CSV table of C-alpha atoms and ligand atoms in Angstrom, one decimal:
chain,number,residue,atom,x,y,z
A,1,MET,CA,0.0,0.0,0.0
A,2,SER,CA,1.7,3.2,-1.0
A,3,ASN,CA,1.8,6.5,0.8
A,4,LEU,CA,2.4,9.6,-1.3
A,5,ILE,CA,3.6,13.2,-0.9
A,6,VAL,CA,1.9,15.9,-3.1
A,7,LEU,CA,3.9,19.1,-3.0
A,8,GLY,CA,4.5,22.5,-5.0
A,9,ALA,CA,7.4,22.3,-7.4
A,10,GLN,CA,7.5,26.1,-7.8
A,11,TRP,CA,6.8,29.2,-5.5
A,12,GLY,CA,3.5,27.9,-4.1
A,13,ASP,CA,-0.1,28.4,-5.4
A,14,GLU,CA,0.4,25.6,-8.0
A,15,GLY,CA,-3.0,24.2,-7.4
A,16,LYS,CA,-2.1,21.5,-4.7
A,17,GLY,CA,-5.6,22.0,-3.2
A,18,LYS,CA,-7.4,20.6,-6.1
A,19,VAL,CA,-4.8,17.9,-6.7
A,20,VAL,CA,-5.0,16.7,-3.1
A,21,ASP,CA,-8.8,16.9,-3.0
A,22,LEU,CA,-8.9,14.6,-6.2
A,23,PHE,CA,-6.3,12.2,-5.1
A,24,CYS,CA,-7.5,11.7,-1.6
A,25,ARG,CA,-10.3,9.2,-2.6
A,26,HIS,CA,-7.4,6.8,-2.8
A,27,PHE,CA,-6.3,7.4,0.7
A,28,ASP,CA,-7.4,6.9,4.2
A,29,ILE,CA,-5.7,10.0,5.8
A,30,VAL,CA,-4.4,13.2,4.7
A,31,ALA,CA,-1.7,14.8,6.5
A,32,ARG,CA,-0.4,18.5,6.4
A,33,TYR,CA,3.2,18.8,7.4
A,34,GLN,CA,4.4,22.3,7.5
A,35,GLY,CA,3.4,25.9,7.2
A,36,GLY,CA,0.4,27.6,8.8
A,37,HIS,CA,-2.4,29.9,8.1
A,38,ASN,CA,-0.2,31.6,5.4
A,39,ALA,CA,-1.3,28.7,3.1
A,40,GLY,CA,-4.6,28.9,1.3
A,41,HIS,CA,-6.0,26.0,-0.7
A,42,THR,CA,-8.9,27.0,-2.7
A,43,VAL,CA,-11.1,24.0,-3.3
A,44,ARG,CA,-14.3,24.2,-5.5
A,45,ILE,CA,-16.9,21.5,-5.2
A,46,GLY,CA,-19.8,22.4,-7.8
A,47,SER,CA,-20.5,25.9,-7.0
A,48,ARG,CA,-19.1,25.9,-3.6
A,49,LYS,CA,-15.7,27.5,-3.1
A,50,VAL,CA,-13.9,26.7,0.3
A,51,ILE,CA,-10.6,28.1,1.4
A,52,LEU,CA,-8.6,25.8,3.6
A,53,LYS,CA,-5.6,27.2,5.4
A,54,LEU,CA,-4.8,24.7,8.1
A,55,VAL,CA,-7.3,21.8,7.7
A,56,PRO,CA,-6.1,19.3,5.2
A,57,THR,CA,-8.3,19.1,2.1
A,58,GLY,CA,-9.1,15.4,3.0
A,59,ILE,CA,-11.6,16.7,5.4
A,60,LEU,CA,-14.0,17.4,2.5
A,61,ARG,CA,-14.3,13.7,1.7
A,62,PRO,CA,-16.7,11.8,4.0
A,63,GLY,CA,-15.0,9.0,5.9
A,64,LYS,CA,-11.4,10.4,5.5
A,65,GLN,CA,-9.1,11.5,8.5
A,66,ALA,CA,-7.1,14.5,8.4
A,67,VAL,CA,-4.0,15.3,10.5
A,68,ILE,CA,-2.3,18.6,11.3
A,69,GLY,CA,1.2,17.5,11.9
A,70,ASN,CA,4.0,18.6,14.2
A,71,GLY,CA,5.7,20.7,11.6
A,72,VAL,CA,2.7,22.9,11.3
A,73,VAL,CA,2.3,26.2,13.3
A,74,ILE,CA,-1.3,26.7,14.5
A,75,TYR,CA,-3.1,29.9,15.2
A,76,PRO,CA,-6.0,28.7,17.1
A,77,PRO,CA,-8.5,31.5,16.1
A,78,ALA,CA,-7.9,30.8,12.4
A,79,LEU,CA,-8.3,26.9,12.9
A,80,LEU,CA,-11.6,27.2,14.9
A,81,GLU,CA,-12.9,29.6,12.4
A,82,GLU,CA,-12.1,27.2,9.7
A,83,ILE,CA,-13.8,24.3,11.6
A,84,GLU,CA,-17.0,26.6,12.1
A,85,THR,CA,-16.9,27.4,8.3
A,86,LEU,CA,-16.7,23.7,7.3
A,87,GLU,CA,-19.5,22.9,9.8
A,88,ALA,CA,-21.6,25.5,8.2
A,89,VAL,CA,-21.3,23.9,4.8
A,90,GLY,CA,-22.1,20.4,6.3
A,91,VAL,CA,-18.6,19.0,6.7
A,92,LYS,CA,-18.2,17.6,10.2
A,93,PRO,CA,-14.4,17.7,11.4
A,94,ALA,CA,-15.1,16.1,14.9
A,95,GLY,CA,-13.7,12.6,15.2
A,96,ARG,CA,-11.9,13.0,11.8
A,97,LEU,CA,-9.5,15.9,12.4
A,98,PHE,CA,-6.5,15.1,14.5
A,99,ILE,CA,-3.9,17.9,15.6
A,100,SER,CA,-0.4,17.0,16.7
A,101,ASN,CA,0.4,17.6,20.3
A,102,ARG,CA,3.8,18.7,19.2
A,103,ALA,CA,2.6,21.3,16.7
A,104,HIS,CA,3.7,24.9,17.8
A,105,VAL,CA,1.2,27.5,18.7
A,106,LEU,CA,1.1,30.9,17.0
A,107,PHE,CA,0.2,33.9,19.1
A,108,PRO,CA,-0.7,37.7,18.1
A,109,PHE,CA,2.6,38.8,19.4
A,110,HIS,CA,4.1,36.7,16.5
A,111,ARG,CA,2.7,38.9,14.0
A,112,MET,CA,3.8,41.9,15.8
A,113,ALA,CA,7.3,40.5,15.8
A,114,GLU,CA,7.1,40.3,12.0
A,115,GLY,CA,7.4,44.1,12.2
A,116,VAL,CA,11.1,43.8,13.1
A,117,SER,CA,12.0,43.0,9.7
A,118,GLU,CA,9.3,43.6,7.5
A,119,GLY,CA,8.5,47.3,6.5
A,120,ARG,CA,11.5,48.6,8.5
A,121,PRO,CA,13.9,50.7,6.7
A,122,GLY,CA,17.2,49.0,5.9
A,123,ARG,CA,15.9,45.5,6.2
A,124,VAL,CA,15.1,43.1,3.4
A,125,ALA,CA,11.3,43.0,3.0
A,126,ILE,CA,10.5,39.4,2.1
A,127,GLY,CA,7.0,40.3,1.3
A,128,THR,CA,5.5,37.8,3.8
A,129,THR,CA,1.7,37.0,4.4
A,130,SER,CA,2.1,39.0,7.7
A,131,ARG,CA,0.6,36.1,9.7
A,132,GLY,CA,3.5,35.9,12.1
A,133,ILE,CA,4.6,32.4,10.6
A,134,GLY,CA,8.4,33.3,10.7
A,135,PRO,CA,8.5,34.4,14.2
A,136,CYS,CA,6.6,31.4,15.5
A,137,TYR,CA,9.3,29.1,13.8
A,138,GLU,CA,11.9,31.4,15.3
A,139,ASP,CA,10.6,30.7,18.8
A,140,LYS,CA,10.5,26.9,17.9
A,141,ALA,CA,14.0,26.8,16.8
A,142,ALA,CA,15.2,28.9,19.7
A,143,ARG,CA,13.5,26.2,22.0
A,144,ARG,CA,11.1,28.7,23.9
A,145,GLY,CA,8.1,27.9,21.6
A,146,ILE,CA,4.7,26.7,23.2
A,147,ARG,CA,3.3,23.6,21.7
A,148,MET,CA,-0.3,22.2,21.5
A,149,ALA,CA,0.6,19.9,24.5
A,150,ASP,CA,1.6,23.0,26.6
A,151,LEU,CA,-1.5,24.8,25.6
A,152,LEU,CA,-3.7,22.1,27.1
A,153,ASP,CA,-1.8,22.1,30.5
A,154,ALA,CA,-3.2,25.4,32.0
A,155,GLU,CA,-0.5,26.0,34.5
A,156,ARG,CA,2.3,25.3,32.3
A,157,PHE,CA,0.8,27.3,29.5
A,158,SER,CA,0.3,30.5,31.7
A,159,GLU,CA,4.0,30.3,32.8
A,160,LEU,CA,5.4,29.7,29.3
A,161,TYR,CA,3.0,32.3,27.8
A,162,GLN,CA,4.1,34.9,30.3
A,163,ARG,CA,7.7,34.3,29.8
A,164,LEU,CA,7.3,34.4,26.1
A,165,ALA,CA,5.2,37.6,26.2
A,166,GLU,CA,7.8,39.3,28.3
A,167,ASP,CA,10.5,38.7,25.7
A,168,LYS,CA,8.1,40.1,23.0
A,169,ALA,CA,7.4,43.3,25.2
A,170,THR,CA,11.2,43.9,25.2
A,171,LEU,CA,11.3,43.3,21.5
A,172,ARG,CA,8.5,45.8,21.2
A,173,GLU,CA,10.1,48.5,23.2
A,174,ALA,CA,13.6,48.0,21.5
A,175,PHE,CA,12.2,48.1,18.0
A,176,ARG,CA,9.4,50.7,18.7
A,177,LEU,CA,6.8,48.3,17.2
A,178,SER,CA,3.3,49.7,17.2
A,179,GLU,CA,1.1,46.5,17.7
A,180,PRO,CA,0.3,45.4,21.1
A,181,VAL,CA,1.9,42.2,22.6
A,182,GLY,CA,-1.3,41.1,24.2
A,183,GLY,CA,-1.5,39.9,27.7
A,184,GLU,CA,-4.0,38.6,30.3
A,185,LYS,CA,-6.7,38.8,27.7
A,186,THR,CA,-4.9,36.7,25.2
A,187,LEU,CA,-4.0,34.2,27.9
A,188,ARG,CA,-7.7,34.0,28.8
A,189,GLU,CA,-8.6,33.5,25.2
A,190,TYR,CA,-6.2,30.9,24.4
A,191,ALA,CA,-7.3,29.0,27.6
A,192,ALA,CA,-10.7,28.9,25.8
A,193,TYR,CA,-9.2,27.8,22.6
A,194,ALA,CA,-7.5,25.1,24.3
A,195,GLU,CA,-10.7,23.4,25.5
A,196,ARG,CA,-12.3,23.6,22.1
A,197,LEU,CA,-9.2,22.0,20.6
A,198,ARG,CA,-8.5,19.5,23.4
A,199,PRO,CA,-10.7,16.6,21.8
A,200,MET,CA,-8.8,16.9,18.5
A,201,VAL,CA,-5.1,16.9,20.0
A,202,THR,CA,-3.2,13.7,20.1
A,203,ASP,CA,0.2,12.1,19.2
A,204,THR,CA,-0.5,12.2,15.4
A,205,ALA,CA,3.1,10.6,14.7
A,206,MET,CA,1.9,7.5,16.6
A,207,LEU,CA,-1.6,7.7,15.1
A,208,LEU,CA,-0.1,7.8,11.3
A,209,ASN,CA,2.5,5.1,12.0
A,210,ARG,CA,-0.2,2.7,13.6
A,211,ALA,CA,-2.5,3.4,10.7
A,212,ILE,CA,0.4,2.7,8.1
A,213,ALA,CA,1.1,-0.5,10.1
A,214,ARG,CA,-2.5,-1.6,9.7
A,215,GLY,CA,-2.4,-1.1,5.9
A,216,LYS,CA,-3.9,2.5,5.9
A,217,ARG,CA,-2.8,4.8,3.1
A,218,VAL,CA,-1.5,8.2,3.8
A,219,LEU,CA,-1.4,11.3,1.5
A,220,PHE,CA,1.0,14.0,2.7
A,221,GLU,CA,0.0,17.5,1.6
A,222,GLY,CA,2.7,20.2,1.3
A,223,ALA,CA,1.9,23.9,1.6
A,224,GLN,CA,3.8,26.7,-0.3
A,225,GLY,CA,6.3,25.2,-2.7
A,226,THR,CA,9.9,24.1,-3.2
A,227,MET,CA,11.2,27.4,-4.0
A,228,LEU,CA,9.9,28.8,-0.7
A,229,ASP,CA,11.6,25.9,1.3
A,230,ILE,CA,13.8,27.6,4.1
A,231,ASP,CA,16.7,25.4,3.2
A,232,HIS,CA,16.3,24.8,-0.7
A,233,GLY,CA,14.2,27.8,-1.8
A,234,SER,CA,15.4,31.2,-2.9
A,235,TYR,CA,16.6,32.2,0.6
A,236,PRO,CA,16.0,34.7,2.2
A,237,PHE,CA,12.8,35.1,0.1
A,238,VAL,CA,11.3,32.0,1.5
A,239,THR,CA,8.9,30.9,4.1
A,240,SER,CA,10.2,29.6,7.4
A,241,SER,CA,9.5,25.8,7.1
A,242,ASN,CA,10.5,22.8,4.9
A,243,ALA,CA,8.0,22.8,2.1
A,244,SER,CA,10.1,20.3,0.1
A,245,VAL,CA,10.1,16.5,0.5
A,246,GLY,CA,12.0,16.3,3.8
A,247,GLY,CA,9.5,18.2,5.6
A,248,ALA,CA,6.9,15.4,5.1
A,249,SER,CA,8.9,13.1,7.4
A,250,THR,CA,10.2,15.8,10.0
A,251,GLY,CA,6.9,17.5,9.9
A,252,THR,CA,4.6,14.2,10.6
A,253,GLY,CA,7.0,11.6,12.3
A,254,VAL,CA,6.6,9.0,9.5
A,255,PRO,CA,9.9,7.6,8.6
A,256,PRO,CA,11.0,8.3,4.7
A,257,ARG,CA,11.1,4.5,4.2
A,258,ARG,CA,7.3,4.4,4.8
A,259,ILE,CA,6.8,7.1,2.0
A,260,ASP,CA,6.5,5.4,-1.4
A,261,GLY,CA,6.2,8.3,-3.9
A,262,VAL,CA,6.5,12.1,-4.5
A,263,VAL,CA,4.4,14.0,-6.9
A,264,GLY,CA,5.3,17.6,-7.7
A,265,VAL,CA,2.6,20.1,-8.7
A,266,SER,CA,3.6,22.7,-11.2
A,267,LYS,CA,1.7,25.2,-13.2
A,268,ALA,CA,2.1,25.2,-17.1
A,269,TYR,CA,3.7,28.7,-16.3
A,270,VAL,CA,4.9,30.3,-13.1
A,271,THR,CA,3.9,32.6,-10.3
A,272,ARG,CA,5.1,34.0,-7.2
A,273,VAL,CA,3.8,36.3,-4.6
A,274,GLY,CA,6.1,38.5,-2.4
A,275,GLY,CA,9.6,39.6,-3.1
A,276,GLY,CA,12.6,37.9,-4.5
A,277,PRO,CA,14.1,36.8,-7.7
A,278,PHE,CA,12.0,35.4,-10.5
A,279,PRO,CA,14.1,34.7,-13.6
A,280,THR,CA,11.2,34.1,-16.0
A,281,GLU,CA,8.8,37.0,-14.8
A,282,ALA,CA,6.9,38.3,-17.6
A,283,ALA,CA,6.8,42.0,-17.5
A,284,GLY,CA,4.2,44.2,-19.3
A,285,GLU,CA,1.4,42.8,-21.2
A,286,ASP,CA,2.2,39.2,-21.1
A,287,GLY,CA,2.5,39.1,-17.3
A,288,GLU,CA,-0.8,40.9,-17.1
A,289,ARG,CA,-2.5,38.5,-19.5
A,290,LEU,CA,-1.4,35.5,-17.4
A,291,ARG,CA,-2.8,37.2,-14.3
A,292,THR,CA,-6.0,38.0,-15.9
A,293,HIS,CA,-6.6,34.6,-17.5
A,294,GLY,CA,-5.2,32.6,-14.6
A,295,VAL,CA,-7.1,34.8,-12.0
A,296,GLU,CA,-3.7,35.1,-10.3
A,297,PHE,CA,-4.4,36.8,-6.9
A,298,GLY,CA,-3.5,35.3,-3.6
A,299,ALA,CA,-6.0,33.1,-1.8
A,300,VAL,CA,-5.2,34.4,1.6
A,301,THR,CA,-4.1,37.9,1.1
A,302,GLY,CA,-5.7,38.8,-2.2
A,303,ARG,CA,-2.3,40.1,-3.4
A,304,PRO,CA,-1.8,40.1,-7.3
A,305,ARG,CA,0.8,37.2,-8.2
A,306,ARG,CA,3.8,37.9,-10.2
A,307,CYS,CA,3.5,35.9,-13.5
A,308,GLY,CA,6.1,34.4,-15.8
A,309,TRP,CA,6.8,31.6,-18.2
A,310,PHE,CA,7.6,28.1,-17.3
A,311,ASP,CA,11.0,27.6,-16.0
A,312,ALA,CA,12.6,24.2,-16.7
A,313,PRO,CA,15.9,24.8,-14.8
A,314,LEU,CA,13.7,25.7,-11.7
A,315,LEU,CA,11.7,22.5,-12.2
A,316,ARG,CA,14.9,20.2,-12.7
A,317,TYR,CA,16.1,21.8,-9.6
A,318,ALA,CA,12.9,21.0,-7.7
A,319,ALA,CA,12.9,17.5,-9.2
A,320,ALA,CA,16.4,16.9,-7.9
A,321,ILE,CA,15.7,18.1,-4.4
A,322,ASN,CA,12.3,16.1,-4.2
A,323,GLY,CA,13.0,13.1,-6.3
A,324,PHE,CA,9.6,13.6,-8.2
A,325,ASP,CA,8.0,10.3,-9.5
A,326,SER,CA,5.6,12.3,-11.4
A,327,LEU,CA,4.2,15.7,-12.2
A,328,VAL,CA,0.7,17.3,-12.1
A,329,ILE,CA,0.7,20.2,-14.5
A,330,THR,CA,-2.2,22.8,-13.7
A,331,LYS,CA,-3.6,25.7,-15.3
A,332,SER,CA,-2.6,24.6,-18.9
A,333,ASP,CA,-5.9,26.1,-20.1
A,334,VAL,CA,-4.6,29.6,-19.2
A,335,LEU,CA,-2.3,29.2,-22.2
A,336,ASP,CA,-5.3,28.7,-24.5
A,337,HIS,CA,-5.1,32.4,-25.2
A,338,PHE,CA,-1.4,32.8,-26.2
A,339,GLU,CA,-0.1,32.8,-29.9
A,340,ARG,CA,3.4,32.0,-28.7
A,341,ILE,CA,4.5,30.5,-25.5
A,342,PRO,CA,8.1,31.0,-24.3
A,343,VAL,CA,9.7,28.2,-22.1
A,344,CYS,CA,12.8,29.0,-20.3
A,345,VAL,CA,15.3,26.0,-21.0
A,346,GLY,CA,18.4,27.3,-19.5
A,347,TYR,CA,20.0,30.0,-17.4
A,348,LYS,CA,22.9,32.3,-18.4
A,349,LEU,CA,25.2,34.1,-15.8
A,350,ASP,CA,27.7,36.6,-17.1
A,351,GLY,CA,27.0,35.5,-20.5
A,352,ARG,CA,27.7,31.7,-19.7
A,353,LEU,CA,25.3,28.8,-19.5
A,354,ILE,CA,25.2,27.6,-15.8
A,355,GLU,CA,24.0,24.2,-14.7
A,356,GLU,CA,23.3,25.0,-11.1
A,357,LEU,CA,20.7,27.4,-9.4
A,358,PRO,CA,22.7,30.2,-7.9
A,359,ALA,CA,22.6,30.3,-4.1
A,360,THR,CA,22.4,34.0,-3.5
A,361,PRO,CA,19.4,36.4,-4.4
A,362,ARG,CA,21.9,38.7,-6.3
A,363,ALA,CA,23.1,35.9,-8.7
A,364,LEU,CA,19.6,34.4,-9.0
A,365,SER,CA,18.3,38.0,-10.0
A,366,ALA,CA,21.1,38.4,-12.4
A,367,VAL,CA,20.3,35.1,-14.1
A,368,GLU,CA,19.4,35.6,-17.9
A,369,ALA,CA,16.6,33.0,-19.0
A,370,VAL,CA,17.3,31.3,-22.2
A,371,TYR,CA,14.0,30.7,-24.0
A,372,GLU,CA,12.7,28.6,-26.6
A,373,THR,CA,9.4,29.6,-28.0
A,374,LEU,CA,6.5,27.0,-28.8
A,375,PRO,CA,3.5,27.9,-30.9
A,376,GLY,CA,0.2,28.3,-29.0
A,377,TRP,CA,-2.9,26.3,-29.7
A,378,ARG,CA,-5.3,29.1,-29.5
A,379,THR,CA,-8.4,26.9,-28.8
A,380,SER,CA,-10.1,26.0,-25.6
A,381,THR,CA,-8.8,23.2,-23.6
A,382,CYS,CA,-10.9,24.1,-20.6
A,383,GLY,CA,-12.4,21.0,-19.1
A,384,ILE,CA,-10.8,18.5,-21.2
A,385,THR,CA,-10.8,15.0,-19.6
A,386,ALA,CA,-8.9,12.9,-22.0
A,387,TYR,CA,-5.3,13.2,-23.3
A,388,ARG,CA,-6.1,12.4,-26.9
A,389,ALA,CA,-8.6,15.2,-26.9
A,390,LEU,CA,-6.1,17.9,-26.4
A,391,PRO,CA,-5.0,19.8,-29.5
A,392,ALA,CA,-1.7,18.5,-31.1
A,393,ARG,CA,0.2,21.7,-30.1
A,394,ALA,CA,-0.9,21.4,-26.5
A,395,LYS,CA,0.3,18.0,-26.5
A,396,ASP,CA,3.6,19.2,-28.0
A,397,TYR,CA,3.9,21.8,-25.3
A,398,LEU,CA,3.3,19.2,-22.5
A,399,ARG,CA,5.8,16.8,-24.1
A,400,PHE,CA,8.6,19.5,-24.2
A,401,LEU,CA,8.0,20.4,-20.6
A,402,GLU,CA,8.2,16.6,-19.7
A,403,GLN,CA,11.5,16.3,-21.7
A,404,GLN,CA,12.9,19.6,-20.1
A,405,ALA,CA,11.9,18.6,-16.6
A,406,GLY,CA,13.1,14.9,-16.9
A,407,VAL,CA,10.0,13.7,-15.1
A,408,GLU,CA,6.8,12.2,-16.5
A,409,ILE,CA,3.7,14.2,-16.5
A,410,GLY,CA,1.1,11.9,-14.9
A,411,ALA,CA,-1.9,14.3,-14.8
A,412,ILE,CA,-3.0,17.6,-16.3
A,413,SER,CA,-5.6,19.9,-14.7
A,414,THR,CA,-7.7,21.7,-17.3
A,415,GLY,CA,-9.9,23.6,-14.9
A,416,PRO,CA,-10.8,24.2,-11.3
A,417,GLU,CA,-13.4,21.5,-10.9
A,418,ARG,CA,-12.4,17.9,-9.7
A,419,LYS,CA,-13.5,16.5,-13.1
A,420,GLN,CA,-11.6,18.8,-15.1
A,421,THR,CA,-8.5,16.6,-15.1
A,422,ILE,CA,-6.7,14.4,-17.3
A,423,LEU,CA,-5.0,11.3,-15.6
A,424,VAL,CA,-2.4,10.0,-18.1
A,425,ARG,CA,-3.1,6.2,-18.9
A,426,GLY,CA,-0.1,3.9,-18.1
A,427,SER,CA,1.8,6.7,-16.0
A,428,LYS,CA,3.7,6.0,-12.9
A,429,LEU,CA,1.2,8.3,-11.1
A,430,GLU,CA,-1.7,6.1,-12.1
A,431,LYS,CA,0.2,3.1,-10.6
A,432,LEU,CA,1.1,5.1,-7.3
A,433,LEU,CA,-2.7,6.1,-6.9
A,434,ARG,CA,-3.9,2.5,-7.3
A,435,GLY,CA,-1.3,1.6,-4.5
B,1,IMP,P1,5.5,33.8,5.2
B,1,IMP,O1,5.3,32.6,4.9
B,1,IMP,O2,4.2,34.7,5.6
B,1,IMP,O3,6.6,34.2,6.0
B,1,IMP,O4,6.0,34.5,3.8
B,1,IMP,C1,7.2,34.2,3.2
B,1,IMP,C2,7.2,34.1,1.8
B,1,IMP,O5,6.4,33.1,1.4
B,1,IMP,C3,6.4,35.4,1.0
B,1,IMP,O6,7.0,35.6,-0.3
B,1,IMP,C4,4.9,34.9,0.8
B,1,IMP,O7,4.4,35.6,-0.3
B,1,IMP,C5,5.3,33.5,0.4
B,1,IMP,N1,4.1,32.6,0.8
B,1,IMP,C6,3.8,32.1,2.2
B,1,IMP,N2,2.8,31.2,1.8
B,1,IMP,C7,2.5,31.2,0.6
B,1,IMP,C8,1.5,30.5,-0.1
B,1,IMP,O8,0.7,29.8,0.4
B,1,IMP,N3,1.5,30.7,-1.4
B,1,IMP,C9,2.4,31.3,-2.0
B,1,IMP,N4,3.2,32.1,-1.4
B,1,IMP,C10,3.5,32.0,-0.1
């Protein structure tokens, strides 16, 4: 029985939500392994549009279990609001949603602490989602963070919270930050959240490992994307967790040997939100057209996404880091409108072709993208469900991406609905899904 990771091959927003939602009928449990309420998976079911930030998409399928792993940082008000929204649309998380007792808790002062770097003169603005994600992971790494298990222990929680709030008050003063730290009021609010979340908090690593031992199948759901990974992404313009393959193991407590496949999700072009290098960014009219046709605005913050052309060197890098078995290409129908479609096939730095992705933002920004231009198909592919029904030029485009990436394309998403998907017959992905 195989367990599978689905993660973003680019800078996030690749459409993982739909892919996980589609695949999870083959699995028993969907587990989220990193990030927090900075992520936003938009899932459409018929006319319904649900944005999931912390709860794994699997919750939408009756009978499936969902796990928020230890690698996730949890902002309780956001999680509770999401649970309420789900209940309002008839989805009942009770008894199916499990939260790791080792996941770290995010507080309002984490958001305040983000003001130390974001928006301060002389500091590099990452263009974060302003949710306090980075500072929460900072506390985790500094070994002063508060975990779900601590939150449930009233006495210990009060002590830990006061100590941490004291540190943040010092920070606030030193950096003349404007947001309040919070105090007794926050403490009381969190004590109330604890009681509401208590029935769902458990040792999810043990839950997952026991389930796997009983032959249950787990789908690991990544948030953000490989290029936003704290170690392998375009540092410092990254998020603060491991969005790439390793995060699935450290963020859930499931050994790598129990994970059988890795699926990368990539748009047929590229987008990114926030600052940082973007070698294939399309300036001007092309970028604008990609944004308009692709409705490229952030699910969480509403920010317009930067848009550009498919970047094969970037995908080859992501494939190397993650060991992709298969790719799902999303939003290929957005390219229906283009007469010519450039694809970046290589990078030049100082006039010379380079094989490796530069490690510094300065060098990655200085990279010159080398393009090959393919003819567009100029006809609607929206909603096509069979590979053979695609126009010849769309097939050529996809084959070209496959060759360039060096990884098979196992599925193509041709629209936002579950059924608007092509699963490529005989692909490795098909076998992995069958288990
Ligand atoms: P943070 O995760 O809020 O600290 O933001 C760090 C960087 O990651 C910024 O460039 C954000 O725009 C980006 N980011 C965080 N979450 C997402 C996501 O879900 N999709 C796309 N970009 C994201």
